[in-house]
Coordinates of C-alpha atoms in Angstrom, one line a residue:
M232 CA 0.0 0.0 0.0
K233 CA 1.2 3.5 -0.8
L234 CA 1.4 5.3 2.5
T235 CA -0.6 8.5 2.8
S236 CA -1.0 10.8 5.7
A237 CA -4.2 9.1 6.4
V238 CA -7.2 8.9 8.6
L239 CA -9.9 8.4 11.2
C240 CA -13.0 7.5 11.3
C241 CA -16.5 6.8 10.5
M242 CA -18.2 8.7 7.7
L243 CA -21.6 7.2 8.3
P244 CA -24.4 9.7 9.1
L245 CA -25.0 10.3 12.8
A246 CA -28.5 8.8 12.5
A247 CA -27.0 5.5 11.3
W248 CA -24.6 5.5 14.3
S249 CA -27.3 5.7 16.8
Q250 CA -29.1 2.6 15.5
G251 CA -26.9 0.2 17.4
E252 CA -24.1 -2.1 16.2
P253 CA -23.3 -2.2 12.5
D254 CA -24.6 -5.1 10.5
Y255 CA -21.2 -6.7 9.9
P256 CA -21.1 -10.4 9.0
Q257 CA -20.4 -12.6 12.1
N258 CA -18.0 -15.6 12.0
Y259 CA -17.5 -15.1 8.2
F260 CA -13.8 -14.4 8.7
R261 CA -11.6 -17.0 10.5
N262 CA -8.6 -16.4 12.7
P263 CA -5.7 -15.8 10.2
L264 CA -3.3 -17.8 12.4
D265 CA -3.6 -21.3 13.8
I266 CA -3.0 -20.2 17.4
P267 CA -5.5 -18.5 19.7
I268 CA -5.8 -14.8 19.1
S269 CA -3.9 -12.6 21.6
L270 CA -3.6 -8.9 20.7
A271 CA -0.6 -6.6 20.8
G272 CA -2.5 -3.7 19.3
G273 CA -6.1 -2.7 18.7
F274 CA -8.2 -0.8 16.2
A275 CA -8.0 3.0 16.2
E276 CA -5.4 3.3 19.0
C277 CA -3.8 6.7 19.1
R278 CA -0.3 6.6 17.5
P279 CA 2.1 9.4 16.4
N280 CA 0.3 11.3 13.6
H281 CA -2.1 8.4 12.9
F282 CA -4.7 6.0 14.2
H283 CA -3.8 2.3 14.2
T284 CA -5.8 0.9 11.3
G285 CA -6.1 -2.8 12.3
I286 CA -5.6 -5.3 15.0
D287 CA -2.1 -6.7 15.8
I288 CA -2.2 -10.4 16.5
K289 CA 0.7 -11.8 18.5
T290 CA 2.8 -14.6 17.0
N291 CA 4.3 -16.0 20.2
Q292 CA 7.3 -13.7 19.7
Q293 CA 8.2 -15.8 16.6
E294 CA 8.5 -15.1 12.9
N295 CA 7.5 -17.4 10.0
M296 CA 4.3 -18.6 11.6
P297 CA 1.8 -19.8 8.9
V298 CA -0.8 -17.1 7.9
Y299 CA -4.1 -18.3 6.4
A300 CA -6.8 -16.6 4.3
A301 CA -9.5 -15.4 6.6
A302 CA -12.1 -16.3 3.9
E303 CA -12.3 -17.3 0.3
G304 CA -11.4 -14.7 -2.4
Y305 CA -8.4 -13.8 -4.5
V306 CA -5.1 -12.0 -3.9
S307 CA -5.8 -8.5 -5.3
R308 CA -2.8 -6.6 -4.2
I309 CA 0.8 -7.0 -3.0
T310 CA 2.8 -4.2 -1.4
I311 CA 6.5 -4.3 -0.5
S312 CA 8.1 -1.5 1.5
H313 CA 10.7 -1.0 4.3
A314 CA 8.1 1.2 6.0
G315 CA 4.4 0.9 6.9
Y316 CA 2.9 -2.6 6.4
G317 CA 6.3 -4.0 5.1
N318 CA 5.5 -7.0 3.0
A319 CA 1.7 -7.2 2.7
I320 CA -1.0 -8.9 0.7
Y321 CA -4.7 -8.0 0.2
I322 CA -7.4 -10.6 -0.3
T323 CA -10.7 -9.4 -1.9
H324 CA -13.7 -11.5 -0.8
P325 CA -17.1 -11.9 -2.6
N326 CA -19.0 -10.5 0.3
G327 CA -17.8 -6.9 -0.2
Y328 CA -14.8 -6.8 2.0
T329 CA -11.0 -7.1 1.6
T330 CA -8.6 -8.4 4.3
L331 CA -5.0 -7.2 4.6
Y332 CA -2.1 -9.1 6.2
G333 CA 0.9 -7.0 7.1
H334 CA 4.5 -7.2 8.3
L335 CA 4.9 -10.6 6.5
N336 CA 8.2 -12.3 5.7
D337 CA 7.3 -14.4 2.6
F338 CA 4.2 -15.4 0.7
Y339 CA 3.2 -18.9 -0.4
P340 CA 5.5 -20.3 -3.2
E341 CA 3.5 -19.4 -6.3
L342 CA 2.8 -15.9 -5.1
Q343 CA 6.4 -15.4 -4.0
Q344 CA 7.7 -16.5 -7.4
Y345 CA 5.2 -14.1 -9.1
L346 CA 6.4 -11.2 -6.9
K347 CA 10.1 -12.0 -7.6
Q348 CA 9.4 -12.0 -11.4
K349 CA 7.7 -8.6 -11.2
Q350 CA 10.5 -7.1 -9.0
Y351 CA 13.1 -8.1 -11.7
E352 CA 10.9 -6.8 -14.5
Q353 CA 10.5 -3.5 -12.7
E354 CA 14.0 -3.5 -11.3
S355 CA 12.6 -2.5 -7.9
W356 CA 12.4 -4.4 -4.7
S357 CA 9.7 -2.0 -3.3
C358 CA 6.5 -2.3 -5.3
D359 CA 2.7 -2.0 -5.3
L360 CA 1.1 -4.6 -7.5
S361 CA -2.6 -4.9 -8.4
L362 CA -3.6 -8.5 -9.5
P363 CA -6.6 -9.6 -11.6
A364 CA -9.3 -11.7 -10.0
N365 CA -8.5 -14.9 -11.9
R366 CA -4.8 -14.9 -11.1
F367 CA -4.5 -16.1 -7.4
A368 CA -7.7 -17.5 -6.1
V369 CA -7.6 -18.7 -2.5
K370 CA -9.9 -20.7 -0.2
K371 CA -10.8 -20.0 3.4
G372 CA -8.0 -21.4 5.5
Q373 CA -5.5 -21.7 2.7
L374 CA -1.9 -20.9 3.5
V375 CA -1.0 -17.5 2.0
A376 CA 2.1 -16.3 3.8
Y377 CA 4.4 -16.5 6.8
S378 CA 4.4 -13.9 9.5
G379 CA 7.4 -11.6 10.3
T380 CA 8.3 -8.1 11.4
T381 CA 8.9 -6.2 8.2
G382 CA 8.1 -2.5 7.6
G383 CA 7.2 -0.2 10.5
S384 CA 7.2 -3.0 13.1
T385 CA 8.9 -3.2 16.5
G386 CA 8.5 -7.0 17.0
P387 CA 7.0 -10.1 15.4
H388 CA 3.3 -10.0 14.9
L389 CA 0.6 -10.1 12.2
H390 CA -1.2 -6.8 11.3
F391 CA -4.7 -7.7 10.2
E392 CA -7.3 -5.4 8.6
I393 CA -10.9 -5.8 7.3
R394 CA -11.8 -3.1 4.7
S395 CA -15.0 -2.1 2.9
N396 CA -14.7 -2.5 -0.8
T397 CA -17.3 0.2 -1.3
S398 CA -15.8 3.0 0.8
G399 CA -12.2 1.8 1.0
H400 CA -12.4 2.5 4.8
V401 CA -10.8 0.1 7.2
L402 CA -13.3 -1.4 9.7
N403 CA -13.0 -2.3 13.4
G404 CA -12.0 -6.0 13.2
M405 CA -13.2 -6.5 16.7
L406 CA -16.8 -6.2 15.5
F407 CA -16.8 -9.3 13.1
G408 CA -17.1 -12.1 15.6
L409 CA -13.4 -13.2 15.5
P410 CA -12.6 -15.7 18.2
I411 CA -11.3 -13.2 20.8
T412 CA -11.8 -13.9 24.5
D413 CA -12.6 -10.6 26.2
T414 CA -14.3 -10.3 29.6
R415 CA -12.2 -7.4 30.8
A416 CA -13.7 -3.9 31.0
P417 CA -11.7 -0.8 30.0
E418 CA -9.5 0.8 32.6
A419 CA -9.3 4.5 33.3
R420 CA -6.1 6.1 34.6
S421 CA -6.7 9.9 34.8
I422 CA -8.7 12.7 33.4
A423 CA -7.6 16.0 31.9
V424 CA -9.6 19.2 32.6
Y425 CA -9.2 22.1 30.2
N426 CA -10.4 25.7 30.2
A427 CA -12.7 25.7 27.2
D428 CA -12.6 29.5 26.9
E429 CA -8.9 29.3 26.0
S430 CA -7.1 27.5 23.2
I431 CA -6.2 23.9 24.2
Y432 CA -2.6 24.8 23.2
E433 CA -2.3 27.9 25.4
Q434 CA -2.8 26.2 28.7
Q435 CA -1.7 23.4 31.0
P436 CA -4.7 21.1 31.7
A437 CA -5.3 19.8 35.2
L438 CA -4.3 16.2 35.1
I439 CA -6.3 14.4 37.8
P440 CA -5.4 10.8 38.7
L441 CA -8.3 8.3 39.1
L442 CA -9.0 5.8 41.9
K443 CA -10.7 2.5 41.3
K444 CA -13.8 2.3 43.5
G445 CA -15.8 -0.9 43.3
S446 CA -16.5 -1.5 39.7
G447 CA -15.9 2.1 38.7
Y448 CA -13.5 5.0 39.1
T449 CA -13.4 8.4 40.8
T450 CA -11.0 11.2 41.3
K451 CA -8.3 10.6 44.0
T452 CA -8.5 14.3 45.1
G453 CA -12.2 14.5 45.5
A454 CA -14.4 17.2 44.0
Y455 CA -12.7 19.4 41.5
K456 CA -12.8 23.2 41.9
S457 CA -12.4 24.9 38.5
S458 CA -11.2 28.4 37.9
S459 CA -13.0 28.3 34.5
P460 CA -16.8 28.3 34.1
H461 CA -16.5 26.2 30.9
L462 CA -14.7 22.9 30.6
Y463 CA -13.5 20.4 28.2
I464 CA -12.8 16.8 29.4
G465 CA -10.2 14.4 28.2
I466 CA -9.4 10.9 29.5
Q467 CA -6.5 8.5 29.7
A468 CA -8.2 5.1 29.3
Q469 CA -7.1 1.8 28.0
D470 CA -8.7 -1.5 27.1
Y471 CA -7.4 -5.1 27.6
I472 CA -8.4 -8.5 26.4
N473 CA -8.0 -11.7 28.4
N474 CA -4.5 -13.2 28.6
S475 CA -2.7 -10.1 27.3
T476 CA -0.8 -7.3 29.0
N477 CA -0.9 -5.1 25.9
W478 CA -3.3 -2.1 26.1
L479 CA -5.9 -1.4 23.4
G480 CA -8.0 1.6 22.5
V481 CA -11.5 2.1 23.9
Y482 CA -14.2 1.6 21.3
R483 CA -17.0 3.8 22.7
M484 CA -17.0 6.7 25.2
K485 CA -19.8 8.9 26.5
L486 CA -19.7 12.0 28.7
Y487 CA -22.6 13.1 30.9
L488 CA -23.2 16.2 32.9
D489 CA -25.9 15.8 35.5
E490 CA -27.2 12.8 33.6
T491 CA -27.5 14.7 30.3
L492 CA -25.4 13.3 27.5
Q493 CA -22.8 16.0 26.3
A494 CA -20.5 14.0 24.0
A495 CA -20.0 10.5 22.7
T496 CA -17.5 8.8 20.4
E497 CA -17.4 5.5 18.5
L498 CA -14.5 4.1 16.6
R499 CA -16.0 1.9 13.9
E500 CA -14.1 2.7 10.8
I501 CA -11.2 4.8 9.5
D502 CA -11.0 6.9 6.4
F503 CA -7.4 6.9 5.4
A504 CA -7.6 10.4 4.1
Q505 CA -8.3 11.6 7.6
N506 CA -5.8 9.7 9.7
R507 CA -3.7 12.6 10.9
Y508 CA -6.7 14.0 12.7
V509 CA -5.7 11.8 15.6
N510 CA -3.7 14.9 16.6
A511 CA -7.0 16.7 17.1
Y512 CA -8.9 13.8 18.6
A513 CA -6.3 13.4 21.3
D514 CA -4.2 16.0 23.1
F515 CA -1.0 16.1 21.0
K516 CA 0.7 18.8 23.2
T517 CA 0.2 16.8 26.4
K518 CA 1.4 13.6 24.7
E519 CA 4.6 15.5 23.7
E520 CA 5.1 16.8 27.2
K521 CA 3.9 13.9 29.4
G522 CA 4.1 10.9 27.1
T523 CA 0.4 10.1 27.6
W524 CA -2.5 10.2 25.2
Y525 CA -5.6 12.0 26.6
Q526 CA -8.6 11.3 24.3
G527 CA -10.9 14.3 24.0
L528 CA -14.6 14.1 24.8
Y529 CA -15.0 17.4 22.8
R530 CA -14.3 18.5 19.2
L531 CA -11.8 21.2 18.4
P532 CA -12.8 23.8 15.7
G533 CA -10.4 22.4 13.1
N534 CA -11.2 18.7 13.8
K535 CA -13.1 17.2 10.9
L536 CA -13.4 13.6 12.2
D537 CA -16.8 12.1 12.2
V538 CA -16.4 9.8 15.2
Y539 CA -18.7 11.8 17.4
T540 CA -22.1 10.2 17.7
D541 CA -23.4 12.9 20.0
L542 CA -22.2 16.4 20.8
N543 CA -23.9 19.3 22.5
T544 CA -24.3 22.6 20.8
Q545 CA -20.9 23.7 22.2
N546 CA -18.9 20.7 20.8
G547 CA -18.7 18.9 24.1
M548 CA -18.1 21.9 26.4
L549 CA -19.4 21.6 29.9
D550 CA -21.1 24.8 31.4
I551 CA -20.6 25.0 35.2
S552 CA -20.9 28.7 35.4
D553 CA -23.7 28.7 38.0
G554 CA -21.2 27.8 40.8
K555 CA -23.1 24.7 41.8
E556 CA -21.7 21.2 42.2
H557 CA -22.2 19.1 39.0
Q558 CA -21.9 15.4 38.6
V559 CA -19.8 14.2 35.7
R560 CA -20.0 10.7 34.4
I561 CA -17.9 9.0 31.7
E562 CA -18.9 5.7 30.3
L563 CA -16.3 3.5 28.6
E564 CA -17.2 0.4 26.5
D565 CA -15.1 -2.0 24.5
A566 CA -16.2 -3.8 21.3
H567 CA -17.3 -6.8 23.4
R568 CA -19.6 -4.7 25.5
N569 CA -17.5 -4.7 28.6
K570 CA -18.2 -1.4 30.5
A571 CA -16.6 0.9 33.1
Q572 CA -17.6 4.2 34.6
V573 CA -15.9 7.3 35.9
N574 CA -17.8 9.5 38.3
F575 CA -16.6 12.8 39.9
T576 CA -17.9 16.2 40.9
V577 CA -16.9 19.6 39.5
S578 CA -17.9 23.2 40.4
Y579 CA -16.8 26.7 39.3
A580 CA -14.7 28.6 41.9
G581 CA -15.1 32.0 40.2
K582 CA -11.4 32.7 39.6
T583 CA -11.4 33.3 35.8
T584 CA -8.4 35.1 34.4
V585 CA -8.4 36.4 30.8
K586 CA -5.2 36.1 28.7
T587 CA -4.4 38.5 25.9
C588 CA -2.7 37.8 22.6
T589 CA -1.4 40.2 20.0
N590 CA -1.1 37.7 17.2
T591 CA -3.8 35.0 17.2
W592 CA -3.8 32.4 14.4
M593 CA -7.2 30.8 13.8
P594 CA -8.3 27.4 12.5
G595 CA -10.4 27.4 9.3
K596 CA -8.5 30.4 8.0
S597 CA -5.2 31.0 6.1
N598 CA -2.6 32.4 8.4
A599 CA 0.6 34.1 7.3
L600 CA 4.1 35.0 8.5
Q601 CA 5.7 37.3 6.0
T602 CA 9.0 39.1 6.9
R603 CA 12.1 40.1 4.9
N604 CA 13.6 36.7 5.7
T605 CA 10.7 34.3 6.2
S606 CA 7.6 33.2 4.3
F607 CA 5.1 30.8 5.8
V608 CA 1.4 30.9 4.7
T609 CA -0.8 28.1 5.9
D610 CA -4.0 26.9 4.3
E611 CA -7.4 26.7 6.1
Q612 CA -6.9 23.1 7.2
A613 CA -3.6 23.6 9.1
L614 CA -4.7 24.4 12.6
Y615 CA -7.0 22.5 14.9
D616 CA -7.5 25.3 17.5
R617 CA -6.4 28.9 17.7
I618 CA -2.9 29.7 18.8
C619 CA -1.1 32.8 20.1
F620 CA 1.5 32.7 17.3
R621 CA 5.1 33.4 18.2
Y622 CA 8.4 33.3 16.2
T623 CA 12.0 34.6 16.4
E624 CA 14.6 35.2 13.7
S625 CA 18.1 35.0 14.9
P626 CA 21.1 36.0 12.7
S627 CA 23.7 33.3 12.2
K628 CA 27.1 33.2 10.6
Q629 CA 27.1 29.4 10.7
Y630 CA 24.1 28.9 8.4
Y631 CA 23.0 30.4 5.1
S632 CA 19.9 31.9 6.7
D633 CA 18.6 33.2 10.0
V634 CA 17.7 30.6 12.5
L635 CA 13.9 30.6 12.6
Q636 CA 12.0 29.5 15.7
L637 CA 8.6 28.8 14.2
H638 CA 6.2 28.8 17.1
D639 CA 6.4 25.5 19.1
A640 CA 7.0 21.9 17.8
K641 CA 4.5 20.6 20.5
I642 CA 1.7 22.3 18.6
P643 CA 0.5 20.0 15.7
L644 CA -0.2 20.9 12.1
Q645 CA -2.7 19.0 9.9
S646 CA -1.4 20.1 6.4
S647 CA 1.9 20.8 4.9
T648 CA 3.0 24.4 4.2
D649 CA 5.8 25.7 2.0
L650 CA 8.4 27.4 4.2
G651 CA 10.7 29.9 2.6
L652 CA 13.9 31.2 4.2
K653 CA 16.0 33.9 2.6
I654 CA 19.6 33.1 1.8
N655 CA 21.6 35.9 3.5
Q656 CA 25.1 34.7 2.9
A657 CA 27.1 34.1 -0.3
L658 CA 26.0 30.8 -1.8
P659 CA 28.3 29.3 -4.5
F660 CA 26.3 28.4 -7.6
D661 CA 27.2 24.7 -7.4
L662 CA 25.7 24.4 -4.0
R663 CA 22.2 25.7 -5.0
N664 CA 21.0 22.1 -5.5
K665 CA 22.5 21.0 -2.2
L666 CA 20.3 23.0 0.2
V667 CA 18.7 21.5 3.3
F668 CA 16.5 22.7 6.0
I669 CA 18.2 21.7 9.2
H670 CA 15.4 20.5 11.4
H671 CA 15.2 17.4 13.6
I672 CA 12.6 15.0 12.3
K673 CA 11.5 12.3 14.8
A674 CA 11.6 8.6 13.9
A675 CA 7.9 8.4 14.7
S676 CA 7.2 10.7 11.7
L677 CA 9.2 8.4 9.4
P678 CA 7.9 4.8 9.9
G679 CA 10.6 2.3 9.2
N680 CA 13.4 5.0 9.2
N681 CA 15.8 6.5 11.6
P682 CA 15.3 10.1 12.7
Q683 CA 16.7 12.8 10.4
D684 CA 18.4 16.1 11.0
G685 CA 17.3 17.7 7.8
A686 CA 15.3 17.6 4.6
A687 CA 16.2 18.7 1.1
A688 CA 15.2 22.2 0.1
R689 CA 15.0 23.9 -3.3
Y690 CA 16.6 27.1 -4.4
D691 CA 14.5 29.9 -6.0
K692 CA 15.7 33.5 -6.5
G693 CA 17.7 33.8 -3.4
W694 CA 15.4 31.8 -1.1
A695 CA 15.3 28.2 0.1
W696 CA 11.9 26.4 0.0
A697 CA 10.6 23.1 1.3
P698 CA 7.2 21.8 2.5
V699 CA 7.0 21.4 6.3
R700 CA 4.4 19.8 8.5
T701 CA 5.6 20.8 11.9
F702 CA 6.4 23.9 13.8
G703 CA 9.9 24.2 15.3
N704 CA 13.4 25.3 14.6
Y705 CA 14.6 25.8 11.0
C706 CA 17.7 27.1 9.2
V707 CA 19.4 26.6 5.9
G708 CA 22.5 24.6 5.4
V709 CA 24.1 22.6 2.6
D710 CA 24.6 18.8 2.3
T711 CA 27.4 17.6 0.1
V712 CA 28.2 14.4 2.0
P713 CA 27.0 11.2 0.3
P714 CA 25.6 8.2 2.1
V715 CA 28.0 6.0 4.0
L716 CA 28.0 2.4 2.7
Q717 CA 29.4 -0.3 5.0
P718 CA 29.8 -3.9 3.8
L719 CA 28.8 -6.4 6.4
Q720 CA 30.9 -9.3 5.1
K721 CA 34.7 -9.8 4.9
G722 CA 36.9 -10.8 2.0
P723 CA 36.2 -11.8 -1.6
D724 CA 35.4 -15.5 -0.9
L725 CA 31.7 -15.8 -0.4
S726 CA 31.4 -19.4 -1.6
K727 CA 30.0 -20.5 1.8
A728 CA 28.0 -17.3 2.5
K729 CA 24.2 -17.3 2.5
N730 CA 23.9 -13.6 1.6
I731 CA 25.5 -10.3 1.0
R732 CA 24.6 -7.4 3.3
F733 CA 25.3 -3.7 3.4
K734 CA 24.4 -1.0 5.9
V735 CA 23.7 2.4 4.3
T736 CA 23.1 5.6 6.3
D737 CA 23.0 9.3 5.5
K738 CA 24.1 11.9 8.1
M739 CA 21.8 14.7 7.1
T740 CA 18.7 13.6 5.1
S741 CA 17.8 10.0 4.0
V742 CA 18.8 7.4 1.5
K743 CA 16.6 8.1 -1.5
Q744 CA 18.0 5.4 -3.9
F745 CA 19.8 2.1 -3.6
R746 CA 20.7 0.2 -6.7
A747 CA 22.7 -3.0 -7.0
E748 CA 24.1 -4.5 -10.3
L749 CA 25.7 -7.9 -10.5
D750 CA 27.8 -8.2 -13.6
G751 CA 25.9 -5.3 -15.2
R752 CA 22.4 -6.6 -14.3
W753 CA 20.0 -5.4 -11.6
L754 CA 20.1 -7.5 -8.4
C755 CA 17.3 -7.5 -5.8
F756 CA 18.3 -6.4 -2.3
V757 CA 15.8 -6.4 0.5
R758 CA 15.7 -3.4 2.7
A759 CA 15.1 -3.6 6.5
G760 CA 15.7 -0.3 8.2
N761 CA 19.2 0.7 7.0
T762 CA 20.3 -2.8 6.1
Y763 CA 20.1 -4.1 2.5
T764 CA 20.4 -7.9 2.0
Y765 CA 20.7 -10.1 -1.1
T766 CA 20.2 -13.8 -0.4
F767 CA 22.0 -15.9 -2.9
D768 CA 19.7 -17.5 -5.5
E769 CA 19.7 -18.4 -9.2
H770 CA 20.7 -14.8 -10.1
C771 CA 24.2 -15.4 -8.9
T772 CA 25.9 -18.5 -10.3
P773 CA 29.1 -20.1 -9.0
G774 CA 32.3 -18.3 -10.1
N775 CA 33.7 -14.7 -10.0
H776 CA 31.4 -11.7 -10.0
K777 CA 31.5 -7.9 -9.9
L778 CA 28.9 -6.2 -7.7
V779 CA 28.4 -2.5 -8.0
I780 CA 26.3 -0.6 -5.4
T781 CA 25.1 3.0 -6.0
A782 CA 23.4 4.9 -3.1
S783 CA 22.2 8.5 -3.2
D784 CA 20.5 10.8 -0.7
E785 CA 17.8 13.5 -1.0
N786 CA 20.3 16.0 -2.5
D787 CA 21.6 13.4 -5.0
N788 CA 24.9 13.0 -3.3
Q789 CA 26.1 9.6 -4.5
T790 CA 28.3 6.8 -3.2
V791 CA 29.5 4.0 -5.6
Y792 CA 31.0 0.9 -4.1
S793 CA 32.4 -2.1 -6.1
L794 CA 33.0 -5.6 -4.8
I795 CA 34.8 -8.4 -6.7
F796 CA 33.9 -11.7 -5.1
R797 CA 33.9 -15.4 -5.7
R798 CA 30.7 -17.5 -5.3

């Protein structure tokens, strides 16, 4: 699958949501493994910049476990990548659904041979292949692959999805009657209380730990006295299934004030085009600061998710301005109808303070920073809530531009924006195509990759430009250093070796291209992180050979390595 900045959730009309559980087929899909299902990850969990789009089934901490077709159909797609799903296959079924199996090692022999043939035809290990319906038909329970930990995986498991052929959305696999034993109710850890009259990004929420009391939860500190007459509520809550210590997301949540429903969410399906809105559904800033996801029982102005089955006229805001004590109840429910409740009391203490801001940026509008040295103009989709925008431009002799502190990296952006920085030092002509924005990019933003310290920028009339999707610190440098290629085998005699391996890294940006040629013909190397491996097969016969490796980065700095070896 081609990765997009994708997704959450359900695009069904609200009326349809309130009619009860969706009419998904029960027991049509079988367990894709031959061991009892134990989950390492659940549907629509909050992850960095995306919701988790399937269920992660444990494979007993082993690789190469047999993976079976969940139902009859045909293999309709194969994707191979060092990121995302890694090696994955898609099986389209006659009942209107498609299942996906991700992080695989290998496919069943006929399919594996077909893949290899296409890779050599295209001279590319990574690929995205669409297959006709009559090419690889499969029966329910047929062996289709072997599990692994390829792509953006941190350990052996099977990523399994069920998608709608009509909408293309991925559906909550917990709602299809798979043999999952779950009698455990969701667990609540703490709540976050926000001043709803301020931007969620211009405050520190009150984080209140919860205490288990009987079958429910309440605040450890007793009644909460608020300095704001209007509140938003977030919650740190997790779900578990039997015989597993891994936490899962909570399927359904409801917020009540004095027994009146104020907000409710249900996580039934994910639209890949909306996945990044996880940063609005949950509190991104507090996650960056505290390491914990607080899911919001409110909707921010720039949040376009349709996971809210009920919202009051103020998008989930609680009005406690009368100074009286009010009862708050949060109901949590998992996909197997196990339930838990949180109950606590709030009241307004009448201590409201008003903050002022001289440069407010608003969601739903284009916002601009235009100076002699900086250009940054967002579209209407960029912000989830208003911010009191701040920036600094600091002169620097070390870089080719000022050092720009663009607001705060803990504040999320939905869409990319072209950032322009003026070149204010003499730039040799031959370095114009070697510009980079020096800016730390987290590994979580680059699934399957290491973190980076920069991204390629383009030169235009004395300015450096590149699309950016985070606030933070930026300046312009140059990158003339090619990737470093390290052979992981010794000597020219490889007659007893099983494979040839190289580690390829780039100091500033990323490895954009890796090409291997054996005696002048393309050779298929498999990428896992920064390691590239060729396993000896019919494409390397016994005898002497010349292998040439070419690797380049985002600025087209190139390394060429030659190896004469004996097989």
